[in-house]
């Protein structure tokens, strides 16, 4: 990777802008932009930079990629905001689309055709299965590979650990991909999640795969598993309650100490 570091006049003195150009892979030629404070702290995004600078610098029209102040960008954002507010005032709804990134493939099979004629002996044949089932992309969960969630401070959250009884199937399948597949199946369907019940799916998942189930071997959730999970939830709630109570007592004691010190002074 090629790195280029330069001063950033739009930010206070001492701030540096670094542009890292990728040399290999599918994203070769693209670049990533970072900023460094005078103390050497690294910033990867505009929200992170804005939280650090606070009210000392107005970053409303600051372009993170170029490192320049662009008033025209602020004007476009204001126009877009007014347009969204106008749509909401007219009864529009906000975009809350949670559709998963599945490719919507058009059907390549023959579709039933209804032939209407005045002939009394005409018969119309339809294939109900082809009329209801639509082609679905196999192994689409792999498109989620490498995506990690992060908190407000841009720190990557730790992934969940799957039980030993849930095992993935298929080539290049990881626990992260399997976790995404299970979460997607719970989100998209109200049917029970059982995994791939066909034994043949383990040998050749590309042929015998059930697209409505995640990419894992068949598993069963017993009453004992449910009771163990309920116990974990109760313990977590109890720990949270104790932590909140301890925090409240600590704040009360601190306020009392400050009040006493104020009276003595």
Short mmCIF file of C-alpha atoms in Angstrom, two decimals:
data_model
loop_
_atom_site.label_atom_id
_atom_site.label_comp_id
_atom_site.label_asym_id
_atom_site.label_seq_id
_atom_site.Cartn_x
_atom_site.Cartn_y
_atom_site.Cartn_z
CA UNK A 1 0.00 0.00 0.00
CA UNK A 2 1.14 3.52 -0.79
CA UNK A 3 0.76 6.16 1.94
CA UNK A 4 0.64 9.93 1.42
CA UNK A 5 0.59 12.22 4.45
CA UNK A 6 0.10 15.99 4.25
CA UNK A 7 -1.06 18.96 6.33
CA UNK A 8 -4.77 19.73 6.53
CA UNK A 9 -5.34 23.55 6.43
CA UNK A 10 -9.07 23.14 7.10
CA UNK A 11 -8.36 21.77 10.58
CA UNK A 12 -6.42 23.41 13.44
CA UNK A 13 -2.61 23.62 13.17
CA UNK A 14 -0.81 20.32 13.58
CA UNK A 15 -3.46 18.10 12.04
CA UNK A 16 -2.33 15.69 9.32
CA UNK A 17 -4.25 13.93 6.56
CA UNK A 18 -3.12 10.49 5.37
CA UNK A 19 -4.30 8.82 2.15
CA UNK A 20 -3.59 5.08 1.82
CA UNK A 21 -3.87 3.74 -1.74
CA UNK A 22 -4.58 0.03 -2.11
CA UNK A 23 -2.25 -1.78 -4.49
CA UNK A 24 -3.79 -5.27 -4.68
CA UNK A 25 -7.08 -7.12 -4.49
CA UNK A 26 -10.44 -6.28 -6.00
CA UNK A 27 -10.27 -2.77 -4.53
CA UNK A 28 -6.87 -1.94 -6.07
CA UNK A 29 -6.62 1.75 -6.93
CA UNK A 30 -9.07 2.85 -4.24
CA UNK A 31 -7.90 4.81 -1.24
CA UNK A 32 -8.68 5.17 2.47
CA UNK A 33 -8.41 8.52 4.25
CA UNK A 34 -7.34 9.00 7.88
CA UNK A 35 -6.59 12.04 10.03
CA UNK A 36 -4.05 12.43 12.81
CA UNK A 37 -4.25 14.93 15.67
CA UNK A 38 -1.18 16.85 16.83
CA UNK A 39 -0.78 14.18 19.54
CA UNK A 40 -0.79 11.37 16.96
CA UNK A 41 -4.32 10.01 17.56
CA UNK A 42 -5.84 8.39 14.46
CA UNK A 43 -9.38 9.15 13.22
CA UNK A 44 -11.13 6.92 10.67
CA UNK A 45 -14.46 8.73 10.12
CA UNK A 46 -16.05 12.17 10.18
CA UNK A 47 -18.34 11.41 13.17
CA UNK A 48 -15.34 10.28 15.19
CA UNK A 49 -13.48 13.45 14.20
CA UNK A 50 -16.48 15.64 15.07
CA UNK A 51 -16.84 14.08 18.53
CA UNK A 52 -13.19 14.80 19.28
CA UNK A 53 -13.17 18.42 18.09
CA UNK A 54 -16.57 19.27 19.58
CA UNK A 55 -17.65 22.88 19.07
CA UNK A 56 -14.13 24.14 18.43
CA UNK A 57 -14.42 23.50 14.68
CA UNK A 58 -17.58 23.53 12.56
CA UNK A 59 -17.38 20.43 10.32
CA UNK A 60 -20.80 20.86 8.70
CA UNK A 61 -19.31 21.56 5.26
CA UNK A 62 -16.06 19.63 5.80
CA UNK A 63 -15.42 16.94 3.18
CA UNK A 64 -13.68 14.03 4.89
CA UNK A 65 -12.15 12.58 1.71
CA UNK A 66 -10.63 15.78 0.30
CA UNK A 67 -9.91 17.50 3.63
CA UNK A 68 -11.45 20.78 2.41
CA UNK A 69 -14.35 22.98 3.45
CA UNK A 70 -17.05 22.79 0.77
CA UNK A 71 -19.95 25.22 1.38
CA UNK A 72 -21.81 23.85 -1.66
CA UNK A 73 -22.08 20.48 0.05
CA UNK A 74 -23.73 22.10 3.07
CA UNK A 75 -26.25 23.81 0.79
CA UNK A 76 -27.15 20.48 -0.87
CA UNK A 77 -27.59 18.85 2.54
CA UNK A 78 -29.95 21.67 3.60
CA UNK A 79 -31.98 21.30 0.40
CA UNK A 80 -32.20 17.54 0.92
CA UNK A 81 -33.27 18.05 4.54
CA UNK A 82 -36.00 20.51 3.50
CA UNK A 83 -37.17 18.05 0.84
CA UNK A 84 -37.36 15.19 3.38
CA UNK A 85 -39.23 17.37 5.86
CA UNK A 86 -41.70 18.38 3.14
CA UNK A 87 -42.33 14.75 2.29
CA UNK A 88 -42.91 13.92 5.95
CA UNK A 89 -45.34 16.83 6.27
CA UNK A 90 -47.33 15.47 3.32
CA UNK A 91 -47.74 12.14 5.05
CA UNK A 92 -44.64 10.42 3.72
CA UNK A 93 -42.88 7.69 5.66
CA UNK A 94 -39.18 7.45 6.54
CA UNK A 95 -37.07 4.85 4.78
CA UNK A 96 -36.94 1.96 7.25
CA UNK A 97 -36.09 -0.70 4.69
CA UNK A 98 -34.47 -3.74 6.30
CA UNK A 99 -34.37 -5.88 3.15
CA UNK A 100 -31.40 -8.23 3.13
CA UNK A 101 -28.91 -8.06 0.22
CA UNK A 102 -30.41 -10.96 -1.75
CA UNK A 103 -30.24 -10.68 -5.52
CA UNK A 104 -33.77 -10.59 -6.91
CA UNK A 105 -33.36 -12.87 -9.90
CA UNK A 106 -36.03 -12.83 -12.60
CA UNK A 107 -37.54 -16.21 -13.34
CA UNK A 108 -35.83 -18.03 -16.22
CA UNK A 109 -38.42 -20.81 -16.32
CA UNK A 110 -41.54 -20.97 -18.40
CA UNK A 111 -44.39 -19.11 -16.77
CA UNK A 112 -48.05 -20.20 -16.92
CA UNK A 113 -50.02 -18.40 -19.59
CA UNK A 114 -53.77 -18.00 -19.48
CA UNK A 115 -55.25 -18.25 -22.96
CA UNK A 116 -58.69 -16.66 -23.23
CA UNK A 117 -60.85 -17.57 -26.24
CA UNK A 118 -64.54 -17.82 -26.90
CA UNK A 119 -64.25 -21.52 -27.69
CA UNK A 120 -66.29 -23.47 -25.10
CA UNK A 121 -64.00 -26.50 -25.16
CA UNK A 122 -60.80 -24.57 -24.44
CA UNK A 123 -58.74 -25.86 -21.50
CA UNK A 124 -56.13 -23.81 -19.63
CA UNK A 125 -53.31 -25.64 -17.90
CA UNK A 126 -51.27 -24.02 -15.16
CA UNK A 127 -48.38 -25.22 -13.06
CA UNK A 128 -49.16 -24.02 -9.53
CA UNK A 129 -45.70 -24.87 -8.24
CA UNK A 130 -43.98 -22.71 -10.83
CA UNK A 131 -46.51 -19.96 -10.24
CA UNK A 132 -45.76 -19.73 -6.51
CA UNK A 133 -42.04 -20.58 -6.21
CA UNK A 134 -39.49 -18.03 -7.32
CA UNK A 135 -35.78 -18.71 -7.92
CA UNK A 136 -33.56 -17.83 -4.99
CA UNK A 137 -29.85 -17.16 -4.90
CA UNK A 138 -27.80 -19.88 -3.21
CA UNK A 139 -25.24 -19.05 -0.51
CA UNK A 140 -26.22 -15.36 -0.55
CA UNK A 141 -25.19 -15.16 3.12
CA UNK A 142 -21.56 -15.03 2.00
CA UNK A 143 -22.17 -11.46 0.85
CA UNK A 144 -22.26 -10.59 4.56
CA UNK A 145 -18.79 -12.06 5.14
CA UNK A 146 -16.36 -9.58 6.65
CA UNK A 147 -19.05 -7.14 7.82
CA UNK A 148 -18.73 -6.40 11.53
CA UNK A 149 -20.92 -4.23 13.72
CA UNK A 150 -19.41 -1.45 15.84
CA UNK A 151 -20.50 0.83 18.66
CA UNK A 152 -20.75 4.62 18.68
CA UNK A 153 -17.01 4.94 19.30
CA UNK A 154 -16.18 2.96 16.11
CA UNK A 155 -14.99 -0.02 18.17
CA UNK A 156 -15.77 -3.41 16.60
CA UNK A 157 -18.11 -5.50 18.72
CA UNK A 158 -17.19 -9.06 19.62
CA UNK A 159 -19.17 -11.71 17.73
CA UNK A 160 -21.37 -14.26 19.45
CA UNK A 161 -20.17 -17.79 20.14
CA UNK A 162 -22.42 -20.44 18.62
CA UNK A 163 -23.25 -23.63 20.55
CA UNK A 164 -21.26 -26.73 19.69
CA UNK A 165 -24.40 -28.43 18.39
CA UNK A 166 -24.76 -25.92 15.54
CA UNK A 167 -22.27 -26.79 12.79
CA UNK A 168 -22.01 -25.12 9.40
CA UNK A 169 -22.01 -26.96 6.07
CA UNK A 170 -20.75 -26.00 2.64
CA UNK A 171 -17.43 -24.78 1.31
CA UNK A 172 -15.76 -21.71 2.83
CA UNK A 173 -18.45 -21.44 5.50
CA UNK A 174 -17.44 -19.81 8.79
CA UNK A 175 -19.14 -19.21 12.14
CA UNK A 176 -19.65 -15.54 11.25
CA UNK A 177 -21.43 -16.50 8.01
CA UNK A 178 -23.53 -19.07 9.84
CA UNK A 179 -24.51 -16.53 12.49
CA UNK A 180 -25.62 -14.11 9.75
CA UNK A 181 -27.60 -16.89 8.08
CA UNK A 182 -29.44 -17.79 11.30
CA UNK A 183 -30.22 -14.14 12.08
CA UNK A 184 -31.48 -13.63 8.51
CA UNK A 185 -33.70 -16.72 8.68
CA UNK A 186 -35.25 -15.48 11.95
CA UNK A 187 -35.78 -12.06 10.38
CA UNK A 188 -37.30 -13.21 7.08
CA UNK A 189 -39.52 -16.10 8.12
CA UNK A 190 -41.80 -17.08 11.00
CA UNK A 191 -41.20 -20.78 10.36
CA UNK A 192 -39.10 -22.81 12.84
CA UNK A 193 -35.34 -22.85 12.28
CA UNK A 194 -34.22 -26.46 12.00
CA UNK A 195 -31.16 -26.32 9.74
CA UNK A 196 -30.64 -28.56 6.71
CA UNK A 197 -32.67 -31.68 7.52
CA UNK A 198 -31.58 -33.56 4.39
CA UNK A 199 -28.48 -35.71 4.89
CA UNK A 200 -27.61 -35.24 1.21
CA UNK A 201 -27.15 -31.51 1.82
CA UNK A 202 -23.92 -32.22 3.71
CA UNK A 203 -22.48 -34.04 0.68
CA UNK A 204 -23.59 -31.57 -1.99
CA UNK A 205 -25.30 -28.47 -0.56
CA UNK A 206 -25.40 -26.79 -3.98
CA UNK A 207 -28.02 -29.36 -5.12
CA UNK A 208 -29.89 -30.42 -1.98
CA UNK A 209 -29.86 -27.10 -0.13
CA UNK A 210 -33.08 -25.87 1.49
CA UNK A 211 -32.90 -22.12 0.82
CA UNK A 212 -35.37 -21.29 3.60
CA UNK A 213 -33.03 -22.70 6.27
CA UNK A 214 -29.55 -21.53 7.35
CA UNK A 215 -26.36 -23.25 6.19
CA UNK A 216 -25.97 -25.63 9.13
CA UNK A 217 -26.64 -29.24 10.06
CA UNK A 218 -30.04 -30.13 11.50
CA UNK A 219 -30.37 -29.37 15.20
CA UNK A 220 -33.09 -29.57 17.83
CA UNK A 221 -33.80 -27.09 20.63
CA UNK A 222 -34.98 -29.00 23.69
CA UNK A 223 -36.79 -27.79 26.81
CA UNK A 224 -33.52 -28.12 28.71
CA UNK A 225 -31.83 -25.70 26.30
CA UNK A 226 -34.67 -23.21 26.80
CA UNK A 227 -34.45 -23.46 30.61
CA UNK A 228 -30.68 -22.94 30.51
CA UNK A 229 -31.10 -19.86 28.32
CA UNK A 230 -33.80 -18.46 30.62
CA UNK A 231 -31.45 -18.92 33.58
CA UNK A 232 -28.69 -17.00 31.76
CA UNK A 233 -31.11 -14.16 31.00
CA UNK A 234 -32.20 -13.99 34.65
CA UNK A 235 -28.58 -13.90 35.81
CA UNK A 236 -27.75 -11.14 33.32
CA UNK A 237 -30.74 -9.07 34.47
CA UNK A 238 -29.74 -9.56 38.11
CA UNK A 239 -26.17 -8.46 37.40
CA UNK A 240 -27.45 -5.40 35.53
CA UNK A 241 -29.78 -4.51 38.39
CA UNK A 242 -26.93 -4.78 40.91
CA UNK A 243 -24.66 -2.62 38.72
CA UNK A 244 -27.34 0.08 38.36
CA UNK A 245 -27.99 0.05 42.11
CA UNK A 246 -24.26 0.35 42.87
CA UNK A 247 -23.97 3.23 40.42
CA UNK A 248 -26.92 5.05 42.02
CA UNK A 249 -25.45 4.63 45.51
CA UNK A 250 -22.06 5.88 44.31
CA UNK A 251 -23.63 8.96 42.73
CA UNK A 252 -25.62 9.68 45.89
CA UNK A 253 -22.50 9.37 48.06
CA UNK A 254 -20.55 11.64 45.70
CA UNK A 255 -23.30 14.28 45.78
CA UNK A 256 -23.41 14.13 49.57
CA UNK A 257 -19.65 14.56 49.81
CA UNK A 258 -19.71 17.59 47.48
CA UNK A 259 -22.55 19.11 49.54
CA UNK A 260 -20.61 18.68 52.78
CA UNK A 261 -17.46 20.14 51.27
CA UNK A 262 -19.48 23.14 50.04
CA UNK A 263 -20.82 23.78 53.55
CA UNK A 264 -17.35 23.54 55.11
CA UNK A 265 -15.92 25.95 52.56
#
